[in-house]
Amino acid sequence: MTAQHLAADEPFYRQWSRRGTTPRTLTSSRRLLNLLGFTAPPSLAVVGSKGKGTAAAAATMALVDSGLTTVSVTSPAFRTNRERIRINGAALTLEAYELVSEKLAGLLPLLPADHYLSPTGAYTIMGAWYASHIGADVLVLEEGMGGSTDEVSFFDHTALAVTPIFLEHAGILGNTEGEIAENLLGAGSASVRLIASAPQSPEITSLVENRATEWGATLVPTSPAHHRNPLVGESMGLGRAMGSVFAKLLLSEPRHSCSEPSRPLTVPDSFPSQPSRNSLDETSGAAPPAESGARRTSFSSDTGVQASAADSGSSTRHSTSLPGNSVNLPVDSLNFPHDPVTAPDRSLNLPGRSSIHETASGTWFVDAAIAPAAVEAALRASAMSKPVVIASWPLSKDHEGCFEIVPDAILVRSGVGLAFPPGLPSLADVAPGLSGDVIALGTISFIAEVLDYLGASTESW
């Protein structure tokens, strides 16, 4: 849950807020895709248990640095949900966000009444639609809840980045690490030409390698980026490597060659300007299919046929995809190194990932650590000798394991719908009395509150 709420958020949450006991399916999402009818740009999917947002941000900026207009969809956001959809690393302007919201609101009544559209699914689909409408070169999608069980599986991705996978969302994505990994890797298909993975357990490594062999994809070697927190650096390195190689692949196409202009954008000015109201009209606005190279996913505009009620749970691969709009990528001709790929270092604004914030009353170190290993890594990265630690770990996480590492931490409640030990104060109750060195650890919802309290910039990466 973001720290601030916008009126334009409502359509994205409307059906979810009224879902009651209705289980999540992909039926409404598939119907929404058919109603929109568009062709998505070549895409990179980012899946995993931790570090997805960092990897997506790093990959995005590597693509942008290569001159490619990039739309990214990530979750959750920190201060406002405009951050969920970004162009070239910048959150949508309020005007652009409202236009996307209005487009969604107009189609909600046409979705099946016996299913609901999840917020993550809504942002994924509308973000991809937005990328098509502005003529973006590439789309980066972070999975919301799983791979095969998430809307990210609707797309014929060209690249797949896999962050560390562990036993998270057990019972939802799977009951073992292996089952969870199988679900997450289900975001990909035979369209995938590039796979990059963070270090994994032997079991997960084997699964990733087997998928690469099955799909005929190339494994992209990676190395950690320099960062005060090695766990953050690991995800940054993964994203930078994948973004750099994916950019090289895209730029090998005639249509992306630097010697020829890319197709016209509807963005009237240079970045960070975003489309005007007139540029996002009711037409499909689908970009033309690529002449060669990266696969684009096309969704037919069909307002007359309801999605089958059998389309529940995991997605049916390519059920709405139109064939014949791609050819295989010439990966072998790119001659990228077989040693770990290290993209040029660039400064990334990644608040909440071991970020440091100076205030009039002291220094805050902020990290979205929700597991004991992440808590330990954050404490080491802070290099603070005698800090005050304020933390928010709901009972659904390893609350006790985290608290054992920092037994003197001030525990607070945060977010909506999360279970905490009774009687905990809120951040607003505690923060005004803190001074000196402060370490804030916890869920994204809590970190969003912290960043909003500190007035930290979350608009651009």
Short mmCIF file of C-alpha atoms in Angstrom, two decimals:
data_model
loop_
_atom_site.label_atom_id
_atom_site.label_comp_id
_atom_site.label_asym_id
_atom_site.label_seq_id
_atom_site.Cartn_x
_atom_site.Cartn_y
_atom_site.Cartn_z
CA MET A 1 0.00 0.00 0.00
CA THR A 2 1.42 3.35 -1.03
CA ALA A 3 1.92 6.21 1.39
CA GLN A 4 -0.30 8.51 -0.70
CA HIS A 5 -3.52 7.66 -2.50
CA LEU A 6 -4.71 9.15 -5.78
CA ALA A 7 -8.25 9.30 -7.12
CA ALA A 8 -7.00 7.59 -10.29
CA ASP A 9 -6.00 4.52 -8.24
CA GLU A 10 -9.62 3.47 -7.80
CA PRO A 11 -10.20 1.55 -11.08
CA PHE A 12 -7.10 -0.55 -10.48
CA TYR A 13 -8.43 -1.68 -7.09
CA ARG A 14 -12.19 -1.62 -7.76
CA GLN A 15 -12.84 -5.29 -8.43
CA TRP A 16 -10.24 -6.50 -5.94
CA SER A 17 -11.85 -4.45 -3.15
CA ARG A 18 -15.19 -6.18 -3.79
CA ARG A 19 -13.85 -9.68 -4.36
CA GLY A 20 -15.03 -11.20 -1.09
CA THR A 21 -14.05 -14.88 -1.13
CA THR A 22 -13.70 -15.08 -4.91
CA PRO A 23 -10.35 -16.71 -5.76
CA ARG A 24 -7.92 -14.95 -8.04
CA THR A 25 -7.89 -16.16 -11.65
CA LEU A 26 -6.56 -14.78 -14.91
CA THR A 27 -9.94 -14.78 -16.65
CA SER A 28 -10.66 -11.07 -16.27
CA SER A 29 -7.11 -10.17 -17.26
CA ARG A 30 -7.35 -12.18 -20.45
CA ARG A 31 -10.67 -10.54 -21.28
CA LEU A 32 -9.16 -7.10 -20.68
CA LEU A 33 -6.32 -7.88 -23.08
CA ASN A 34 -8.77 -8.88 -25.79
CA LEU A 35 -10.80 -5.75 -25.27
CA LEU A 36 -7.75 -3.51 -25.52
CA GLY A 37 -6.31 -5.14 -28.62
CA PHE A 38 -2.68 -4.05 -28.93
CA THR A 39 0.80 -5.27 -29.80
CA ALA A 40 3.30 -5.16 -26.96
CA PRO A 41 6.95 -4.25 -27.61
CA PRO A 42 9.71 -6.84 -27.13
CA SER A 43 9.76 -7.61 -23.42
CA LEU A 44 11.89 -8.66 -20.49
CA ALA A 45 10.22 -10.42 -17.56
CA VAL A 46 11.75 -10.27 -14.08
CA VAL A 47 10.77 -13.04 -11.68
CA GLY A 48 11.98 -14.25 -8.29
CA SER A 49 11.41 -14.03 -4.55
CA LYS A 50 13.49 -10.97 -3.71
CA GLY A 51 15.27 -8.17 -5.55
CA LYS A 52 12.93 -8.03 -8.55
CA GLY A 53 12.35 -4.28 -8.32
CA THR A 54 16.07 -3.57 -8.11
CA ALA A 55 16.84 -5.84 -11.07
CA ALA A 56 14.01 -4.30 -13.11
CA ALA A 57 15.27 -0.78 -12.38
CA ALA A 58 18.85 -1.64 -13.31
CA ALA A 59 17.78 -3.40 -16.50
CA THR A 60 15.56 -0.48 -17.44
CA MET A 61 18.31 2.08 -17.09
CA ALA A 62 20.77 -0.09 -19.04
CA LEU A 63 18.23 -0.19 -21.88
CA VAL A 64 17.67 3.57 -21.61
CA ASP A 65 21.41 4.20 -21.67
CA SER A 66 21.48 2.32 -24.99
CA GLY A 67 18.98 4.79 -26.44
CA LEU A 68 15.88 2.59 -26.19
CA THR A 69 12.60 4.06 -25.00
CA THR A 70 11.63 1.75 -22.16
CA VAL A 71 8.39 1.32 -20.26
CA SER A 72 8.64 -0.57 -16.97
CA VAL A 73 5.89 -2.02 -14.80
CA THR A 74 6.89 -2.88 -11.22
CA SER A 75 5.20 -3.35 -7.87
CA PRO A 76 4.52 -2.34 -5.26
CA ALA A 77 5.06 1.41 -5.39
CA PHE A 78 6.35 3.59 -2.55
CA ARG A 79 4.75 7.03 -2.40
CA THR A 80 2.17 6.92 -5.22
CA ASN A 81 0.99 4.29 -7.70
CA ARG A 82 2.22 6.45 -10.57
CA GLU A 83 5.54 4.74 -9.81
CA ARG A 84 4.16 1.38 -10.95
CA ILE A 85 4.33 2.42 -14.61
CA ARG A 86 7.45 4.29 -15.68
CA ILE A 87 8.85 5.62 -18.92
CA ASN A 88 12.64 5.67 -19.08
CA GLY A 89 12.73 5.22 -15.31
CA ALA A 90 10.42 8.14 -14.47
CA ALA A 91 7.01 7.65 -12.88
CA LEU A 92 4.06 8.57 -15.06
CA THR A 93 2.91 12.15 -14.82
CA LEU A 94 -0.44 12.57 -13.11
CA GLU A 95 -2.06 13.41 -16.45
CA ALA A 96 -0.75 10.25 -18.12
CA TYR A 97 -1.71 8.12 -15.12
CA GLU A 98 -5.23 9.52 -15.16
CA LEU A 99 -5.55 8.73 -18.87
CA VAL A 100 -4.51 5.10 -18.31
CA SER A 101 -6.89 4.91 -15.35
CA GLU A 102 -9.78 6.29 -17.41
CA LYS A 103 -9.11 3.76 -20.17
CA LEU A 104 -9.27 0.92 -17.63
CA ALA A 105 -12.39 2.31 -15.93
CA GLY A 106 -14.25 2.29 -19.22
CA LEU A 107 -13.59 -1.41 -19.75
CA LEU A 108 -14.22 -2.74 -16.24
CA PRO A 109 -17.99 -3.15 -16.79
CA LEU A 110 -17.24 -5.46 -19.74
CA LEU A 111 -15.24 -7.93 -17.64
CA PRO A 112 -16.74 -11.20 -16.35
CA ALA A 113 -18.96 -10.65 -13.31
CA ASP A 114 -17.95 -13.90 -11.64
CA HIS A 115 -14.20 -13.11 -11.57
CA TYR A 116 -12.14 -10.11 -10.48
CA LEU A 117 -9.19 -8.19 -11.85
CA SER A 118 -6.31 -7.99 -9.39
CA PRO A 119 -4.44 -4.69 -8.97
CA THR A 120 -1.13 -6.22 -10.09
CA GLY A 121 -2.81 -7.68 -13.14
CA ALA A 122 -4.44 -4.38 -13.97
CA TYR A 123 -1.15 -2.48 -13.76
CA THR A 124 0.69 -5.13 -15.79
CA ILE A 125 -1.81 -5.08 -18.64
CA MET A 126 -2.40 -1.33 -18.68
CA GLY A 127 1.34 -0.69 -18.48
CA ALA A 128 1.89 -2.91 -21.53
CA TRP A 129 -0.95 -1.13 -23.33
CA TYR A 130 0.63 2.23 -22.49
CA ALA A 131 3.97 1.02 -23.88
CA SER A 132 2.25 0.12 -27.14
CA HIS A 133 0.48 3.48 -27.38
CA ILE A 134 3.57 5.60 -26.95
CA GLY A 135 5.58 3.42 -29.32
CA ALA A 136 8.09 2.25 -26.74
CA ASP A 137 11.02 0.15 -27.96
CA VAL A 138 10.97 -2.29 -25.07
CA LEU A 139 8.84 -3.36 -22.11
CA VAL A 140 10.15 -4.52 -18.71
CA LEU A 141 7.63 -6.42 -16.58
CA GLU A 142 8.11 -7.47 -12.97
CA GLU A 143 5.88 -10.38 -12.02
CA GLY A 144 3.25 -9.58 -9.44
CA MET A 145 2.41 -12.97 -7.95
CA GLY A 146 4.14 -15.87 -9.64
CA GLY A 147 5.00 -16.71 -13.22
CA SER A 148 2.53 -19.17 -14.74
CA THR A 149 -0.13 -17.89 -12.32
CA ASP A 150 0.47 -14.22 -13.13
CA GLU A 151 -0.43 -11.92 -16.03
CA VAL A 152 3.26 -11.71 -16.88
CA SER A 153 2.83 -15.14 -18.51
CA PHE A 154 0.55 -13.72 -21.22
CA PHE A 155 3.50 -12.20 -23.08
CA ASP A 156 6.00 -13.78 -25.47
CA HIS A 157 9.06 -12.49 -23.65
CA THR A 158 12.39 -12.29 -25.39
CA ALA A 159 14.35 -12.16 -22.13
CA LEU A 160 13.89 -13.52 -18.61
CA ALA A 161 15.77 -12.38 -15.49
CA VAL A 162 15.59 -14.55 -12.38
CA THR A 163 16.38 -13.05 -8.97
CA PRO A 164 17.01 -15.24 -5.89
CA ILE A 165 14.23 -17.77 -5.33
CA PHE A 166 13.39 -19.09 -1.89
CA LEU A 167 10.41 -20.39 0.07
CA GLU A 168 8.14 -17.34 -0.14
CA HIS A 169 4.38 -17.40 -0.78
CA ALA A 170 4.44 -21.08 0.12
CA GLY A 171 1.06 -22.66 -0.41
CA ILE A 172 0.24 -20.06 -3.07
CA LEU A 173 2.97 -20.44 -5.68
CA GLY A 174 3.96 -23.91 -4.52
CA ASN A 175 4.80 -25.90 -1.42
CA THR A 176 8.54 -26.28 -1.99
CA GLU A 177 11.32 -24.12 -3.41
CA GLY A 178 11.32 -26.28 -6.51
CA GLU A 179 7.57 -25.88 -7.06
CA ILE A 180 7.81 -22.12 -6.52
CA ALA A 181 10.67 -21.94 -9.04
CA GLU A 182 8.67 -23.92 -11.60
CA ASN A 183 5.81 -21.47 -11.19
CA LEU A 184 8.07 -18.43 -11.56
CA LEU A 185 9.88 -19.82 -14.59
CA GLY A 186 6.45 -20.33 -16.12
CA ALA A 187 6.56 -16.64 -17.02
CA GLY A 188 8.75 -17.69 -19.94
CA SER A 189 8.22 -19.87 -22.99
CA ALA A 190 9.98 -20.91 -26.18
CA SER A 191 10.03 -17.24 -27.21
CA VAL A 192 12.74 -16.54 -24.59
CA ARG A 193 16.18 -16.09 -26.15
CA LEU A 194 18.09 -14.74 -23.15
CA ILE A 195 18.06 -15.89 -19.50
CA ALA A 196 20.07 -14.38 -16.66
CA SER A 197 19.93 -15.62 -13.09
CA ALA A 198 21.25 -14.53 -9.73
CA PRO A 199 23.14 -17.20 -7.74
CA GLN A 200 20.68 -19.92 -6.74
CA SER A 201 20.63 -23.20 -4.85
CA PRO A 202 21.78 -26.24 -6.88
CA GLU A 203 18.15 -27.30 -7.38
CA ILE A 204 17.03 -23.93 -8.70
CA THR A 205 20.16 -23.55 -10.84
CA SER A 206 19.40 -26.89 -12.48
CA LEU A 207 15.81 -25.82 -13.20
CA VAL A 208 16.96 -22.58 -14.81
CA GLU A 209 19.54 -24.37 -16.94
CA ASN A 210 17.00 -26.98 -18.01
CA ARG A 211 14.57 -24.27 -19.12
CA ALA A 212 17.32 -22.55 -21.10
CA THR A 213 18.07 -25.82 -22.87
CA GLU A 214 14.39 -26.54 -23.48
CA TRP A 215 13.79 -23.11 -24.99
CA GLY A 216 17.09 -22.88 -26.83
CA ALA A 217 17.89 -19.73 -24.86
CA THR A 218 21.32 -18.33 -24.08
CA LEU A 219 22.37 -18.02 -20.43
CA VAL A 220 23.75 -14.55 -19.78
CA PRO A 221 26.55 -14.53 -17.19
CA THR A 222 26.34 -11.82 -14.53
CA SER A 223 28.42 -10.29 -11.77
CA PRO A 224 27.41 -8.14 -8.77
CA ALA A 225 27.41 -4.38 -9.10
CA HIS A 226 29.22 -2.24 -6.54
CA HIS A 227 26.84 -1.37 -3.70
CA ARG A 228 27.12 -0.93 0.05
CA ASN A 229 24.72 -3.88 0.45
CA PRO A 230 25.92 -6.99 -1.46
CA LEU A 231 22.37 -8.31 -1.77
CA VAL A 232 21.29 -5.13 -3.54
CA GLY A 233 24.45 -5.19 -5.66
CA GLU A 234 23.66 -8.74 -6.74
CA SER A 235 20.26 -7.74 -8.12
CA MET A 236 21.69 -4.58 -9.69
CA GLY A 237 24.37 -6.62 -11.44
CA LEU A 238 21.78 -9.09 -12.72
CA GLY A 239 19.60 -6.31 -14.11
CA ARG A 240 22.47 -4.37 -15.68
CA ALA A 241 23.86 -7.46 -17.41
CA MET A 242 20.50 -8.50 -18.81
CA GLY A 243 19.59 -4.96 -19.85
CA SER A 244 22.92 -4.48 -21.63
CA VAL A 245 22.75 -7.75 -23.57
CA PHE A 246 19.04 -7.31 -24.36
CA ALA A 247 19.79 -3.83 -25.72
CA LYS A 248 22.54 -5.23 -27.92
CA LEU A 249 20.11 -7.79 -29.22
CA LEU A 250 17.43 -5.20 -29.98
CA LEU A 251 19.90 -2.81 -31.60
CA SER A 252 21.05 -5.59 -33.93
CA GLU A 253 17.67 -5.28 -35.65
CA PRO A 254 17.47 -2.94 -38.65
CA ARG A 255 14.55 -1.07 -37.07
CA HIS A 256 16.58 -0.36 -33.93
CA SER A 257 19.85 0.49 -35.63
CA CYS A 258 21.45 3.69 -34.42
CA SER A 259 22.04 4.63 -38.07
CA GLU A 260 18.30 4.91 -38.66
CA PRO A 261 15.74 6.77 -36.58
CA SER A 262 13.49 4.63 -34.43
CA ARG A 263 9.78 4.70 -35.22
CA PRO A 264 8.03 7.97 -34.33
CA LEU A 265 6.90 8.32 -30.74
CA THR A 266 3.74 10.06 -29.65
CA VAL A 267 5.76 11.75 -26.93
CA PRO A 268 5.92 15.35 -28.18
CA ASP A 269 9.11 16.34 -26.40
CA SER A 270 12.25 14.61 -25.21
CA PHE A 271 12.25 12.64 -21.98
CA PRO A 272 10.77 13.07 -19.41
CA SER A 273 7.73 14.48 -21.23
CA GLN A 274 4.85 12.05 -21.62
CA PRO A 275 1.97 11.72 -24.07
CA SER A 276 -0.74 14.34 -24.23
CA ARG A 277 -4.39 13.49 -23.83
CA ASN A 278 -4.86 13.45 -27.61
CA SER A 279 -2.11 10.88 -28.13
CA LEU A 280 -3.93 8.23 -26.04
CA ASP A 281 -7.21 7.91 -27.87
CA GLU A 282 -9.66 5.05 -28.16
CA THR A 283 -7.92 3.40 -31.11
CA SER A 284 -5.69 0.40 -30.56
CA GLY A 285 -2.54 2.36 -31.33
CA ALA A 286 -0.66 -0.89 -31.85
CA ALA A 287 2.89 -0.49 -33.02
CA PRO A 288 3.76 -2.36 -36.23
CA PRO A 289 5.37 -5.77 -35.78
CA ALA A 290 9.13 -5.91 -35.90
CA GLU A 291 10.67 -6.62 -39.28
CA SER A 292 12.97 -9.11 -37.65
CA GLY A 293 14.30 -10.15 -34.29
CA ALA A 294 12.53 -9.66 -30.99
CA ARG A 295 9.10 -11.13 -30.55
CA ARG A 296 6.09 -8.89 -30.03
CA THR A 297 2.92 -10.16 -28.42
CA SER A 298 -0.31 -9.20 -30.19
CA PHE A 299 -3.69 -9.27 -28.51
CA SER A 300 -6.76 -9.28 -30.72
CA SER A 301 -9.48 -6.71 -30.15
CA ASP A 302 -12.56 -8.84 -29.56
CA THR A 303 -15.49 -7.32 -27.75
CA GLY A 304 -17.97 -10.06 -28.59
CA VAL A 305 -16.64 -13.19 -26.93
CA GLN A 306 -16.40 -13.69 -23.20
CA ALA A 307 -13.29 -15.44 -21.89
CA SER A 308 -13.95 -19.00 -20.88
CA ALA A 309 -14.56 -19.67 -17.23
CA ALA A 310 -12.02 -22.45 -17.59
CA ASP A 311 -9.30 -19.81 -17.93
CA SER A 312 -8.54 -19.85 -14.23
CA GLY A 313 -5.39 -20.37 -12.21
CA SER A 314 -2.38 -20.47 -14.48
CA SER A 315 -2.45 -18.96 -17.93
CA THR A 316 -2.91 -20.86 -21.15
CA ARG A 317 0.21 -20.02 -23.09
CA HIS A 318 -0.45 -17.79 -26.09
CA SER A 319 -4.23 -18.22 -25.88
CA THR A 320 -4.65 -14.62 -27.06
CA SER A 321 -1.45 -14.32 -29.07
CA LEU A 322 -1.49 -13.94 -32.83
CA PRO A 323 1.18 -16.07 -34.54
CA GLY A 324 3.54 -15.06 -37.27
CA ASN A 325 4.76 -11.74 -35.90
CA SER A 326 8.36 -12.66 -35.16
CA VAL A 327 11.40 -14.65 -36.17
CA ASN A 328 14.15 -16.16 -34.08
CA LEU A 329 16.78 -13.80 -32.76
CA PRO A 330 20.36 -14.09 -34.05
CA VAL A 331 21.80 -14.51 -30.56
CA ASP A 332 24.88 -16.40 -31.68
CA SER A 333 25.93 -13.59 -34.00
CA LEU A 334 26.14 -11.04 -31.19
CA ASN A 335 29.40 -12.38 -29.77
CA PHE A 336 28.74 -11.17 -26.25
CA PRO A 337 31.28 -12.42 -23.68
CA HIS A 338 30.89 -15.73 -21.90
CA ASP A 339 32.42 -14.21 -18.78
CA PRO A 340 30.13 -12.27 -16.42
CA VAL A 341 28.73 -9.20 -18.11
CA THR A 342 29.48 -5.98 -16.27
CA ALA A 343 27.59 -2.98 -17.56
CA PRO A 344 29.05 0.47 -16.95
CA ASP A 345 28.30 1.73 -13.46
CA ARG A 346 25.69 4.46 -13.28
CA SER A 347 24.06 6.11 -10.34
CA LEU A 348 20.62 4.68 -9.60
CA ASN A 349 18.13 6.23 -7.23
CA LEU A 350 16.85 3.16 -5.37
CA PRO A 351 15.15 4.37 -2.18
CA GLY A 352 14.40 1.65 0.30
CA ARG A 353 17.28 -0.53 -0.91
CA SER A 354 19.87 0.31 1.75
CA SER A 355 19.37 3.99 0.95
CA ILE A 356 20.72 6.81 3.14
CA HIS A 357 18.70 9.94 3.91
CA GLU A 358 20.01 12.97 5.78
CA THR A 359 17.56 14.93 7.94
CA ALA A 360 17.83 17.87 10.33
CA SER A 361 17.68 15.48 13.28
CA GLY A 362 20.00 12.77 12.00
CA THR A 363 20.74 10.13 9.35
CA TRP A 364 18.26 7.44 8.32
CA PHE A 365 19.26 4.16 6.71
CA VAL A 366 16.24 2.56 5.01
CA ASP A 367 15.96 -1.01 3.74
CA ALA A 368 13.00 -3.25 2.85
CA ALA A 369 14.46 -6.23 4.72
CA ILE A 370 11.86 -8.84 5.70
CA ALA A 371 14.02 -11.94 6.21
CA PRO A 372 16.80 -12.57 8.77
CA ALA A 373 19.57 -12.75 6.15
CA ALA A 374 18.41 -9.47 4.63
CA VAL A 375 18.24 -7.85 8.05
CA GLU A 376 21.81 -8.90 8.82
CA ALA A 377 23.01 -7.64 5.43
CA ALA A 378 21.28 -4.29 5.96
CA LEU A 379 22.80 -3.82 9.42
CA ARG A 380 26.28 -4.50 8.05
CA ALA A 381 25.70 -2.15 5.12
CA SER A 382 24.56 0.69 7.38
CA ALA A 383 27.94 0.89 9.12
CA MET A 384 26.16 2.60 12.04
CA SER A 385 27.62 1.82 15.44
CA LYS A 386 24.75 2.69 17.80
CA PRO A 387 21.62 3.29 15.76
CA VAL A 388 18.00 3.30 16.82
CA VAL A 389 16.27 0.55 14.86
CA ILE A 390 12.60 0.90 13.94
CA ALA A 391 11.03 -2.07 12.20
CA SER A 392 7.75 -3.40 10.86
CA TRP A 393 7.50 -7.14 10.30
CA PRO A 394 4.02 -8.64 10.11
CA LEU A 395 3.33 -12.06 11.53
CA SER A 396 3.15 -13.46 7.99
CA LYS A 397 6.93 -12.92 7.67
CA ASP A 398 9.69 -14.39 9.84
CA HIS A 399 8.83 -11.88 12.54
CA GLU A 400 10.60 -13.74 15.34
CA GLY A 401 13.71 -14.50 13.29
CA CYS A 402 14.14 -10.85 12.34
CA PHE A 403 13.46 -9.59 15.86
CA GLU A 404 16.08 -11.96 17.32
CA ILE A 405 18.74 -10.12 15.31
CA VAL A 406 17.68 -6.69 16.62
CA PRO A 407 15.93 -7.38 19.96
CA ASP A 408 16.01 -3.68 20.91
CA ALA A 409 14.18 -2.59 17.76
CA ILE A 410 11.09 -0.43 18.08
CA LEU A 411 8.35 -2.45 16.40
CA VAL A 412 5.52 -0.63 14.65
CA ARG A 413 2.48 -1.64 12.62
CA SER A 414 2.03 -0.61 8.99
CA GLY A 415 0.01 -1.26 5.87
CA VAL A 416 -3.56 -2.45 5.53
CA GLY A 417 -4.74 -5.97 6.20
CA LEU A 418 -1.46 -7.20 7.72
CA ALA A 419 -1.44 -8.98 11.07
CA PHE A 420 0.88 -7.63 13.79
CA PRO A 421 1.25 -8.33 17.50
CA PRO A 422 -1.41 -6.32 19.33
CA GLY A 423 -0.74 -2.87 20.74
CA LEU A 424 2.03 -1.74 18.39
CA PRO A 425 2.35 2.00 17.65
CA SER A 426 2.47 3.44 14.14
CA LEU A 427 5.37 5.21 12.46
CA ALA A 428 3.60 8.52 13.01
CA ASP A 429 3.53 7.82 16.76
CA VAL A 430 7.26 7.09 16.98
CA ALA A 431 9.16 8.97 14.24
CA PRO A 432 8.94 12.54 15.64
CA GLY A 433 10.86 11.46 18.74
CA LEU A 434 13.77 9.84 16.86
CA SER A 435 17.12 11.53 16.35
CA GLY A 436 20.69 10.60 15.49
CA ASP A 437 21.32 7.46 13.47
CA VAL A 438 18.13 5.57 12.62
CA ILE A 439 17.74 2.29 10.74
CA ALA A 440 14.28 1.54 9.32
CA LEU A 441 13.60 -2.05 8.24
CA GLY A 442 10.46 -3.82 7.08
CA THR A 443 7.84 -4.36 4.43
CA ILE A 444 7.45 -2.22 1.33
CA SER A 445 4.31 -0.72 2.90
CA PHE A 446 6.30 0.38 5.91
CA ILE A 447 9.22 1.61 3.84
CA ALA A 448 6.74 3.62 1.77
CA GLU A 449 5.56 5.35 4.95
CA VAL A 450 9.17 6.00 5.98
CA LEU A 451 10.14 7.46 2.62
CA ASP A 452 7.05 9.65 2.59
CA TYR A 453 7.84 10.86 6.13
CA LEU A 454 11.39 11.68 5.04
CA GLY A 455 10.21 13.35 1.83
CA ALA A 456 12.50 11.11 -0.20
CA SER A 457 12.35 11.28 -3.99
CA THR A 458 10.86 8.17 -5.57
CA GLU A 459 9.94 9.72 -8.93
CA SER A 460 12.97 8.62 -10.96
CA TRP A 461 15.50 5.81 -10.89
#
